[in-house]
mmCIF file of C-alpha atoms in Angstrom:
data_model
loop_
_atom_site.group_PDB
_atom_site.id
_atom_site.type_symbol
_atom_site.label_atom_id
_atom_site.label_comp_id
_atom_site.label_asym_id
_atom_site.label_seq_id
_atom_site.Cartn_x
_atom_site.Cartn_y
_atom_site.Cartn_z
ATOM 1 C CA UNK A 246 13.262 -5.232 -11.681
ATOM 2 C CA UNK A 247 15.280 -8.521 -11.675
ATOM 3 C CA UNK A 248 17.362 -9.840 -13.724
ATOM 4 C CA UNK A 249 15.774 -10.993 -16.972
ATOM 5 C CA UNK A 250 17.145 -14.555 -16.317
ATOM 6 C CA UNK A 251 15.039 -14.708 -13.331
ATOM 7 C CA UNK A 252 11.740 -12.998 -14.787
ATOM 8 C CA UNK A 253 8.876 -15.020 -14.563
ATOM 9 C CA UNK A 254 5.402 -14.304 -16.390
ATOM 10 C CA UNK A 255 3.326 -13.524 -14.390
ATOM 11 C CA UNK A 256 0.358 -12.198 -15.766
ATOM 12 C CA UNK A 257 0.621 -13.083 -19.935
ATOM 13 C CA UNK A 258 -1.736 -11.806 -22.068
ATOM 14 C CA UNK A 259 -4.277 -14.569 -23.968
ATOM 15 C CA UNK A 260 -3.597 -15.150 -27.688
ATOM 16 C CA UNK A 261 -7.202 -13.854 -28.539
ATOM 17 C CA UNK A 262 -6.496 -10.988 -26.739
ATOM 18 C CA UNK A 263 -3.030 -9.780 -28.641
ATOM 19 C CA UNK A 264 -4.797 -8.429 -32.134
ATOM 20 C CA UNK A 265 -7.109 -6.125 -30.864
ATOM 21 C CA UNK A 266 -4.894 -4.614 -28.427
ATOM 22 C CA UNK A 267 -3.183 -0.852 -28.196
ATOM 23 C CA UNK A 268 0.172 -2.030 -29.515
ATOM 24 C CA UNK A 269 1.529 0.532 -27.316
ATOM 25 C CA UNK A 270 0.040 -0.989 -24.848
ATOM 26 C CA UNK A 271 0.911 -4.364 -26.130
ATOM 27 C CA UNK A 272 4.753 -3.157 -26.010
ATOM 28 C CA UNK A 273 4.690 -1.860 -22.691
ATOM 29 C CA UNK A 274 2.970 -4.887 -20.535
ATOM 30 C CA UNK A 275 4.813 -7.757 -22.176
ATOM 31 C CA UNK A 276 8.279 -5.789 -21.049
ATOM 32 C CA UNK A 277 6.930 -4.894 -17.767
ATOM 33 C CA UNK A 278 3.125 -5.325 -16.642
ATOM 34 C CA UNK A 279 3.920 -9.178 -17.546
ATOM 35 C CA UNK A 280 6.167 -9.360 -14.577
ATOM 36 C CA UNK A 281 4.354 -8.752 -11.800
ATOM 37 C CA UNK A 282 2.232 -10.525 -9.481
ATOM 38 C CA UNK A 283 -1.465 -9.700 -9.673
ATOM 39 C CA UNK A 284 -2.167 -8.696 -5.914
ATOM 40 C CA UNK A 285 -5.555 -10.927 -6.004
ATOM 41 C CA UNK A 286 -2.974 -14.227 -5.826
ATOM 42 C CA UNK A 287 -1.126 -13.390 -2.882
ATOM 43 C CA UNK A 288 -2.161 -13.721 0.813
ATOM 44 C CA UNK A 289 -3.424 -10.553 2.328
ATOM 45 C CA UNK A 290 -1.458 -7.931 3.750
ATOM 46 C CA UNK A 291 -1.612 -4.383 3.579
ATOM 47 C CA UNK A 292 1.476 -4.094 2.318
ATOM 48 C CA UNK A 293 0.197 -4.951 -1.344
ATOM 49 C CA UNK A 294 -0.924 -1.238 -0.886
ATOM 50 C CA UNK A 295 2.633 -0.163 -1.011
ATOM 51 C CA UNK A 296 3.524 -1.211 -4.940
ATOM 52 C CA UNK A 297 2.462 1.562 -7.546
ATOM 53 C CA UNK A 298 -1.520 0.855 -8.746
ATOM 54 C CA UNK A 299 -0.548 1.050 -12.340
ATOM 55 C CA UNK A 300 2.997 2.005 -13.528
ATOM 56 C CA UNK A 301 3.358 4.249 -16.406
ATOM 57 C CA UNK A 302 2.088 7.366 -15.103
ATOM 58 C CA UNK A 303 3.128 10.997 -16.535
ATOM 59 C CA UNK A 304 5.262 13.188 -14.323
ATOM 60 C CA UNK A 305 2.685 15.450 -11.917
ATOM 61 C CA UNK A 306 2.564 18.995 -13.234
ATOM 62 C CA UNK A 307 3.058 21.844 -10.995
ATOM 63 C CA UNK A 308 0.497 23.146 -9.245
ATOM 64 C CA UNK A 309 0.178 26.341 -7.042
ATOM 65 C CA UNK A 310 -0.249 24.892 -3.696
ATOM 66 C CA UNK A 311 -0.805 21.294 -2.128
ATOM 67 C CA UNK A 312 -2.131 20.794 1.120
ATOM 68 C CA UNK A 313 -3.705 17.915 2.954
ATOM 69 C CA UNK A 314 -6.607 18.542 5.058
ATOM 70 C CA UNK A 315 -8.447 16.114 7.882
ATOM 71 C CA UNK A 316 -12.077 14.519 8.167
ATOM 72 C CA UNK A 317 -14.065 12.838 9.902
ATOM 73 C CA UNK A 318 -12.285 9.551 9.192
ATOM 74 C CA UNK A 319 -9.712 10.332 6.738
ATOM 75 C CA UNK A 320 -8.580 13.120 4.940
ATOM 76 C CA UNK A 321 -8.130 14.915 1.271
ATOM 77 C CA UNK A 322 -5.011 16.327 -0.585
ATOM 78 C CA UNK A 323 -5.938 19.891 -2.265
ATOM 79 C CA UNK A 324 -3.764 21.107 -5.151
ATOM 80 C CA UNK A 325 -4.957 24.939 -5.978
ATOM 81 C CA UNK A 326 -3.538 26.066 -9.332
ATOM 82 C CA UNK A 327 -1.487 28.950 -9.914
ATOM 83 C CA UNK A 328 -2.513 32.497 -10.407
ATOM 84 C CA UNK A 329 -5.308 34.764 -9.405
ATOM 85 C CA UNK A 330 -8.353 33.101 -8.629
ATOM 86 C CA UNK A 331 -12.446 33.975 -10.155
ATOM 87 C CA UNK A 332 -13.786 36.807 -8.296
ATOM 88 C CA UNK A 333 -16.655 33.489 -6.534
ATOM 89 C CA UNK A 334 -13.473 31.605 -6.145
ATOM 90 C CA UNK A 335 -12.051 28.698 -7.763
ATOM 91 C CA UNK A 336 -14.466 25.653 -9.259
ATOM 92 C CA UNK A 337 -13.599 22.499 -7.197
ATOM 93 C CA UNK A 338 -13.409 19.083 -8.594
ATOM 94 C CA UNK A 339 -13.778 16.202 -5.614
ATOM 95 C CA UNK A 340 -11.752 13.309 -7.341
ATOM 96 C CA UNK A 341 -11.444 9.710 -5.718
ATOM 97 C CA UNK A 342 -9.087 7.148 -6.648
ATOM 98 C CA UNK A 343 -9.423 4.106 -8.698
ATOM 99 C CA UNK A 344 -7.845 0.665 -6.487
ATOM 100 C CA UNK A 345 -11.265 -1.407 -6.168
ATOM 101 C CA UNK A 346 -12.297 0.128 -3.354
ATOM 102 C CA UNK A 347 -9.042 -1.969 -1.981
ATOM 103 C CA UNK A 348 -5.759 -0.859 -2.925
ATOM 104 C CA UNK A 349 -4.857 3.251 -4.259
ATOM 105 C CA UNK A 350 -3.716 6.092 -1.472
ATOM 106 C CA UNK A 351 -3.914 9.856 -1.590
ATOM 107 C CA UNK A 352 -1.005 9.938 -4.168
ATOM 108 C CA UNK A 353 -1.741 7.225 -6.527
ATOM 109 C CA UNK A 354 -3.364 9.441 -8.847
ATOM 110 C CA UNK A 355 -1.660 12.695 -8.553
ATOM 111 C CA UNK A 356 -0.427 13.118 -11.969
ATOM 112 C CA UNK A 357 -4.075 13.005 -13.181
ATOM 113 C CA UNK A 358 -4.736 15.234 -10.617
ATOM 114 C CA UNK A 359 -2.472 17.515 -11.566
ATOM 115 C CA UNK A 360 -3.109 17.373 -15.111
ATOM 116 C CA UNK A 361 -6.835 19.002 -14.074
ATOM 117 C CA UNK A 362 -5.900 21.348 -11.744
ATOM 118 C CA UNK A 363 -3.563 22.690 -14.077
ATOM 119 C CA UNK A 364 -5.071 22.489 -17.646
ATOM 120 C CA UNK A 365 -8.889 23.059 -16.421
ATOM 121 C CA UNK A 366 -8.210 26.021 -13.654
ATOM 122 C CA UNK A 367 -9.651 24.204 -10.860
ATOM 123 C CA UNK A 368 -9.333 23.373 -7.418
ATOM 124 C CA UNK A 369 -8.500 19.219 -7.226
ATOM 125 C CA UNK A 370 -9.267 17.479 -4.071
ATOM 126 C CA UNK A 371 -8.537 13.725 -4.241
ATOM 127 C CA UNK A 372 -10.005 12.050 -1.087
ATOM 128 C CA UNK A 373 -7.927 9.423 0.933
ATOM 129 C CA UNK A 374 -11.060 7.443 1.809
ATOM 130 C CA UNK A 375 -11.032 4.628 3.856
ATOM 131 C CA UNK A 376 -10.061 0.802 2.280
ATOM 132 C CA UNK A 377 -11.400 -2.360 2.182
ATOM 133 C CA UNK A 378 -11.004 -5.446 3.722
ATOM 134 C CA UNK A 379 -10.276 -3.366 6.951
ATOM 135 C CA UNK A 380 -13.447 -0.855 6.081
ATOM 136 C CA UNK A 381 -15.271 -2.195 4.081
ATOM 137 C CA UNK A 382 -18.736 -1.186 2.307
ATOM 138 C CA UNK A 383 -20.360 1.766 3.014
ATOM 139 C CA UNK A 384 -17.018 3.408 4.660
ATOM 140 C CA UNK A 385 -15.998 4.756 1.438
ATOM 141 C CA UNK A 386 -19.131 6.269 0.273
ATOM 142 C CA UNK A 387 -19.786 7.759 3.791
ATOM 143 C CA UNK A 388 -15.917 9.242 3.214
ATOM 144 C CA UNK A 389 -17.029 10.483 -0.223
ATOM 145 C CA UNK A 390 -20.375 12.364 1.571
ATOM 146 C CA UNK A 391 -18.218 14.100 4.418
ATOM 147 C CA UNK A 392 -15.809 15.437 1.663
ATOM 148 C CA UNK A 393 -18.661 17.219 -0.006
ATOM 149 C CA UNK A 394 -19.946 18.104 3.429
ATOM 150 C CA UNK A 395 -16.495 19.443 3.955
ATOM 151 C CA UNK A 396 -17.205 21.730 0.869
ATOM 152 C CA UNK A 397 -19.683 23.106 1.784
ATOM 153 C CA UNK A 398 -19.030 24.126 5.196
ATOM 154 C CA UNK A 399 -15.055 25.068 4.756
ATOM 155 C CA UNK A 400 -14.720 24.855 0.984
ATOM 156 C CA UNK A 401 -14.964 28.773 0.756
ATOM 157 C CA UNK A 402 -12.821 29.899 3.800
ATOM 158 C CA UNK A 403 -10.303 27.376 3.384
ATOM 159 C CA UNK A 404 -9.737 26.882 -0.113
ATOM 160 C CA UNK A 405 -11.240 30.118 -2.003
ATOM 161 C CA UNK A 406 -13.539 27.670 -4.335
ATOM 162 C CA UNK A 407 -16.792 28.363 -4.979
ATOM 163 C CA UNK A 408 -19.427 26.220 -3.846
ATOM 164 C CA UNK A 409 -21.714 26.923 -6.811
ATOM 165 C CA UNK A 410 -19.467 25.116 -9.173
ATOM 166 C CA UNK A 411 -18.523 21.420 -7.884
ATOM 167 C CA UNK A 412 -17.834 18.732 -9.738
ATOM 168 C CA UNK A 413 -17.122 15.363 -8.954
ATOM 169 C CA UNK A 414 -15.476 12.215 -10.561
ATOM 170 C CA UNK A 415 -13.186 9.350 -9.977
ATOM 171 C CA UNK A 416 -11.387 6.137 -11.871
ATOM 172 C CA UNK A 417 -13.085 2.767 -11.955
ATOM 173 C CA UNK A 418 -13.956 2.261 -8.494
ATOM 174 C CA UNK A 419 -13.780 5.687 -7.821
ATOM 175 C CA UNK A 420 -15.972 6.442 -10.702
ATOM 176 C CA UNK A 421 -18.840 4.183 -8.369
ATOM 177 C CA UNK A 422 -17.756 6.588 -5.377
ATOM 178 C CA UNK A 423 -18.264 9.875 -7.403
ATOM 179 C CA UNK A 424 -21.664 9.019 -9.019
ATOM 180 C CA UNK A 425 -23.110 7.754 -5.611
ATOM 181 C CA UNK A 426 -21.910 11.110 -4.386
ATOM 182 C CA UNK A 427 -23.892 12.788 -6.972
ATOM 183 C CA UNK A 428 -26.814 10.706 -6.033
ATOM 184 C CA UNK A 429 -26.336 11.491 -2.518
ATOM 185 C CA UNK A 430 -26.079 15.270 -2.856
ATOM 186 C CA UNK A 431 -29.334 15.569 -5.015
ATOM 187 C CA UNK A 432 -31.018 13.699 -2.414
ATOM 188 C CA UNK A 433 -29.844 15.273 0.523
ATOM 189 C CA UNK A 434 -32.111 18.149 1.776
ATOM 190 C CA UNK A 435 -31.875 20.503 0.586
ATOM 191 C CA UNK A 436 -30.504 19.015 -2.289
ATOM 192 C CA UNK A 437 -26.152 20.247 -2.797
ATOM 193 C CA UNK A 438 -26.071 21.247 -6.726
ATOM 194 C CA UNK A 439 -23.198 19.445 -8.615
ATOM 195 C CA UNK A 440 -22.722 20.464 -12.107
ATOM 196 C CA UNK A 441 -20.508 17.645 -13.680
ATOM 197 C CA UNK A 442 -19.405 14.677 -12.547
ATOM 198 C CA UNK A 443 -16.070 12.864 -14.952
ATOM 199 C CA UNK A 444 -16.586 9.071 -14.529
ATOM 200 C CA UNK A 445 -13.333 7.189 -15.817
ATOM 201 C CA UNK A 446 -14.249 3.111 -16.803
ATOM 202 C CA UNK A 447 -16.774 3.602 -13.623
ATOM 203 C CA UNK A 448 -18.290 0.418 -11.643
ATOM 204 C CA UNK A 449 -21.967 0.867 -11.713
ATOM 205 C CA UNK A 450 -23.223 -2.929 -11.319
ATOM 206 C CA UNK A 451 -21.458 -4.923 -8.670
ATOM 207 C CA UNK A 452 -23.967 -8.151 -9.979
ATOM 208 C CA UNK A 453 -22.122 -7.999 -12.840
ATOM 209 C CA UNK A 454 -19.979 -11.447 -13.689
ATOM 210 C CA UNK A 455 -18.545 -13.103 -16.342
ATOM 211 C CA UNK A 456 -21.792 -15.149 -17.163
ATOM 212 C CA UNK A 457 -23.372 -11.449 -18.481
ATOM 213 C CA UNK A 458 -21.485 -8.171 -19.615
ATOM 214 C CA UNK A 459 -17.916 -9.550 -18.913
ATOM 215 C CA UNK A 460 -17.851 -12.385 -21.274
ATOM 216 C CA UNK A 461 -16.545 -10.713 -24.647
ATOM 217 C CA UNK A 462 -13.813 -9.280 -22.231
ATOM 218 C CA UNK A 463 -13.153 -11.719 -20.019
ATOM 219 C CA UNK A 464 -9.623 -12.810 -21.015
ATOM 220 C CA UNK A 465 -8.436 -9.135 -21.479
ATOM 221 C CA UNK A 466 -5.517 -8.075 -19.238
ATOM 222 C CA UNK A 467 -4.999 -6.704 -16.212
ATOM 223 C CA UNK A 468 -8.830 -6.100 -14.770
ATOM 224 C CA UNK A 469 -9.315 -10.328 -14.904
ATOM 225 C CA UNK A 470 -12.436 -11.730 -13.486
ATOM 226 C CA UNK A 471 -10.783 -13.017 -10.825
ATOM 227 C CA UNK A 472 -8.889 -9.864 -9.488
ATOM 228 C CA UNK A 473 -12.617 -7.758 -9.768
ATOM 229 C CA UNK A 474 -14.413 -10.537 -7.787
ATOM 230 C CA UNK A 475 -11.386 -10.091 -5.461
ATOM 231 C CA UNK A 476 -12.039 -6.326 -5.112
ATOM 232 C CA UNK A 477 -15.720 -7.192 -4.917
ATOM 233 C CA UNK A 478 -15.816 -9.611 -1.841
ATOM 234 C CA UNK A 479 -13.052 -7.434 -0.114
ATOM 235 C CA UNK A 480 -15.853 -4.199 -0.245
ATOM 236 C CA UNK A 481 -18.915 -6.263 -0.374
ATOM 237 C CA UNK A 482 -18.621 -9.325 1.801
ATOM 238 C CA UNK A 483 -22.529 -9.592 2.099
ATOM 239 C CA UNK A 484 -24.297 -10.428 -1.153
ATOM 240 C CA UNK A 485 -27.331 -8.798 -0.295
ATOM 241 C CA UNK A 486 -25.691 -5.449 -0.296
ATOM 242 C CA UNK A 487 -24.484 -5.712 -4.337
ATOM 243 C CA UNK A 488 -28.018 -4.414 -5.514
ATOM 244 C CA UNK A 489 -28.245 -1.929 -3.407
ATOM 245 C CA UNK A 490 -27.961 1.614 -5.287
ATOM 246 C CA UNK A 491 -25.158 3.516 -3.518
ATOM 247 C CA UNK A 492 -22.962 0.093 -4.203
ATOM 248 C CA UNK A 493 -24.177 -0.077 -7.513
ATOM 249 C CA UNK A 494 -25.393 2.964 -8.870
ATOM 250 C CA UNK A 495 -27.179 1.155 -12.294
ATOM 251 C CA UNK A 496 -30.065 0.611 -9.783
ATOM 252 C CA UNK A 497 -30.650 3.827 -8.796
ATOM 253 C CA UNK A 498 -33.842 5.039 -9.030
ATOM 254 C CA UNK A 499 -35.055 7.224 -11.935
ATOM 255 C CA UNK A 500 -36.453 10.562 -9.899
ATOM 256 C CA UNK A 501 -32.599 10.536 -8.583
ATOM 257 C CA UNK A 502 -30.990 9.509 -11.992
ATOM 258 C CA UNK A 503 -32.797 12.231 -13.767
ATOM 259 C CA UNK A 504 -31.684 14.624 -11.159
ATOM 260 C CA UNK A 505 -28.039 14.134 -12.174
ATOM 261 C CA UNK A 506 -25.911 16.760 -13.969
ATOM 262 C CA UNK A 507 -24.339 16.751 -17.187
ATOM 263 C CA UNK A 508 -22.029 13.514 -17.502
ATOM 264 C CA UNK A 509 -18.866 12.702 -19.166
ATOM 265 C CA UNK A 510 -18.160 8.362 -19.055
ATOM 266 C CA UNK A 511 -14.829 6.748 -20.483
ATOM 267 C CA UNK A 512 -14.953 3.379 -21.460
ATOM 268 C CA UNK A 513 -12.284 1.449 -22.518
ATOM 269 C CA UNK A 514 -13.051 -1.289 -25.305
ATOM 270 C CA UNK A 515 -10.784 -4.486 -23.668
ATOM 271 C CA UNK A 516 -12.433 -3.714 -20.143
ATOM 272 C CA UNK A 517 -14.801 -5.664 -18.505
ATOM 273 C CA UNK A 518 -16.322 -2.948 -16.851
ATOM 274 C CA UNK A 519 -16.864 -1.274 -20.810
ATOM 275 C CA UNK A 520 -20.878 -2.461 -20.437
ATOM 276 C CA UNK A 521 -21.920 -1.720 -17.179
ATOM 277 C CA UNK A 522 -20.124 2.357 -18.106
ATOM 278 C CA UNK A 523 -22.347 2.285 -21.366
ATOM 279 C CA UNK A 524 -25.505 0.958 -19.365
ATOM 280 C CA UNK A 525 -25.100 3.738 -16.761
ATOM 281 C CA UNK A 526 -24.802 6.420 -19.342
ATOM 282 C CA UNK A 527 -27.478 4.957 -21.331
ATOM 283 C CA UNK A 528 -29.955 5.066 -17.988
ATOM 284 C CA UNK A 529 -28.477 8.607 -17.728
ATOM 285 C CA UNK A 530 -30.085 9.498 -21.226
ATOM 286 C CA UNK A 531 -32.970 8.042 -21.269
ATOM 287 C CA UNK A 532 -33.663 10.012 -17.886
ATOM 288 C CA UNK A 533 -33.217 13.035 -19.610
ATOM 289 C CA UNK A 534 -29.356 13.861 -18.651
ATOM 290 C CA UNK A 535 -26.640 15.260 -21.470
ATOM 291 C CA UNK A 536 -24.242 12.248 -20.866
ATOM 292 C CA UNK A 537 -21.475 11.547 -22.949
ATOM 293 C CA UNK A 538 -19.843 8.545 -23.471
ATOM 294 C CA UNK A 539 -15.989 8.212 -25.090
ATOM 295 C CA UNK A 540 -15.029 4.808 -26.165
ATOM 296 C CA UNK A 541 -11.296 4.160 -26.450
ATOM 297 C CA UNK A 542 -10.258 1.512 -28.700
ATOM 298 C CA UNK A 543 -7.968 -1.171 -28.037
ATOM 299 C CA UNK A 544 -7.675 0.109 -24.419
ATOM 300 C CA UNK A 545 -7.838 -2.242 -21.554
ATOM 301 C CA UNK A 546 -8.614 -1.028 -17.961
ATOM 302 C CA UNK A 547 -5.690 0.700 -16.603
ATOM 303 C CA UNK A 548 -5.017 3.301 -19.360
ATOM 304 C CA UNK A 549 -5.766 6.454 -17.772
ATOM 305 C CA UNK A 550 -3.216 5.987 -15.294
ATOM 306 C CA UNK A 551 -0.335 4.874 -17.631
ATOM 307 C CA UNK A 552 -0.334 8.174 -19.807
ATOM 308 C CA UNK A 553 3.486 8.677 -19.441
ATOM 309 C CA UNK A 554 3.964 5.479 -21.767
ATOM 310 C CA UNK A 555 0.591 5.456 -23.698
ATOM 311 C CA UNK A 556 -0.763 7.706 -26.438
ATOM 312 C CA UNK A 557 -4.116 6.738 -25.827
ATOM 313 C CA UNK A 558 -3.174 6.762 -21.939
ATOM 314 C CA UNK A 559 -2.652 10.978 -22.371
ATOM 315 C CA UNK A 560 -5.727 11.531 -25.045
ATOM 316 C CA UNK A 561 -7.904 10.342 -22.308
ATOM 317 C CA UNK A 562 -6.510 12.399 -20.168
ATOM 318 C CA UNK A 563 -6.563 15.131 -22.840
ATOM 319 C CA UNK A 564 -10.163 14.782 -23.297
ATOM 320 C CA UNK A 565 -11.550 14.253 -19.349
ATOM 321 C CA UNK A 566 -9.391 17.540 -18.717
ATOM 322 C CA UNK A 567 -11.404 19.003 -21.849
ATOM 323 C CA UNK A 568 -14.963 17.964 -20.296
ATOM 324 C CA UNK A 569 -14.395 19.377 -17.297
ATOM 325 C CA UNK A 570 -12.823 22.450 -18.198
ATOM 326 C CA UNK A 571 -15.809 23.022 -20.101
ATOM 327 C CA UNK A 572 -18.244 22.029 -17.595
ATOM 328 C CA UNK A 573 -16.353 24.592 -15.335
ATOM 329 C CA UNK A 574 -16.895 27.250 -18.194
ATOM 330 C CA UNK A 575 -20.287 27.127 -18.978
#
């Protein structure tokens, strides 16, 4: 950090805005969030990639083992927990990253990870898949289909988990990777059964702008217009692509939706994404699925990965480690 006489604001939060935030949260941007430059403002280089997502993360918890394994295109991190595994094996949870589809790596979210494979029992693969501007749309969703694919084949042999209980999930846009997965694998044939999937302030509508469901939050911090039209154009260059399902999983069609499993959605009420989460999990409902949706007041965007500094940051944590635990145990 520099010197405080050469700080510059960089990213201040609106006066509208201050009330009916987190004070926490409040505390913690305007003595260090404030100071850095949104990555959406600077030329491109890769090397945006290499600054933390989201400071404020919790310390990773111990696991058992960690080991990194290839694919296809990319690879996955696995952290096994500790102890004696289930007579099947362990339950698997296929995580992906949040970053708008743009920035994030294989250890941007390991203290989440952590957090599940520890407190929930449960295998944790997060999946490095591939980035845009360089791979851009539908790289990352065919990344998210060869790590289930990798499940299934080597899931058993190579990682003692049992391929009856897999659930997926992810953080904003890896929240829109997970759920397409779960689309994917109940219409593969023959269909792969998922039994949960943990969606964390998900994207679900890339048509989504500030003219519809991101007007009440458009001047909240940190997830600005700006930067997720930034993470939009780098993943979706071509319009005509924003409609279609596996980009935006709100337009998936019903005989899929209704095929989902049971659903656990945090929303955060100072995101823009807040109303395109409650859509999805309102589509999920009417369909027939047991969704659940968790609304966290005062929270903008970034929460779940700042829950070393925020109270709010660890009871979302708290609770997605809660819904998947017992997902895992019913």
């Amino acid at each position: 950090m520099t010197p405080d006489a050469e700080r510059v604001s960089k990213q201040p939060i609106h006066p509208s805005v201050i009330s009916r935030l987190d004070p926490e949260y409040l505390e913690f941007h305007n003595k260090n969030l404030l100071y850095l430059t949104p990555p959406h403002t600077l030329p491109w280089n890769p090397s945006i990639r290499n600054a933390p997502t989201v400071p404020g993360s919790s310390e990773p918890l111990k696991v058992g083992k960690t080991e990194d394994f290839d694919m296809p295109h990319t690879k996955f991190r696995a952290f096994t927990p500790e102890g004696t595994p289930p007579v099947n094996g362990w339950p698997v949870f296929i995580f992906f990253h949040g970053g708008g589809w743009t920035l994030g790596n294989i250890g941007s979210e390991t203290a989440f990870c952590t957090n599940l494979c520890v407190r929930a029992t449960c295998v944790v693969m997060t999946v490095d898949y591939r980035l845009a501007p360089e791979h851009p749309y539908p790289a990352a969703v065919d990344d998210a289909i060869d790590s289930l694919l990798w499940v299934i084949k080597n899931g058993k042999e190579r990682l003692n988990v049992d391929p009856e209980r897999i659930a997926v999930g992810g953080s904003s846009s890896g929240g829109n990777l997970a759920t397409i997965l779960a689309l994917k694998a109940v219409e593969m044939q023959p269909p792969i059964p998922i039994v949960f999937q943990l969606l964390i302030v998900p994207v679900t509508d890339n048509t989504a702008s500030i003219e519809n469901s991101w007007a009440e939050n458009a001047l909240t911090p940190w997830l600005s217009p700006d930067r997720m039209m930034w993470f939009r154009h780098n993943y979706l260059p071509y319009k005509e692509d924003w409609t279609k399902w596996d980009a935006s999983p709100l337009f998936a069609p019903e005989d899929l939706i209704r095929k989902l499993p049971r659903t656990w959605i945090a929303v955060n009420e100072l995101d823009i994404l807040r109303d395109e989460g409650i859509q999805y999990g309102e589509k999920l409902k009417e369909a027939g699925v047991v969704a659940d949706i968790e609304l966290y007041k005062g929270a903008p965007h970034p929460i779940m990965a700042m829950d070393g500094v925020l109270s709010i940051g660890k009871k979302l944590v708290s609770d997605a480690v809660a819904a998947l635990k017992s997902a895992f145990d019913t």
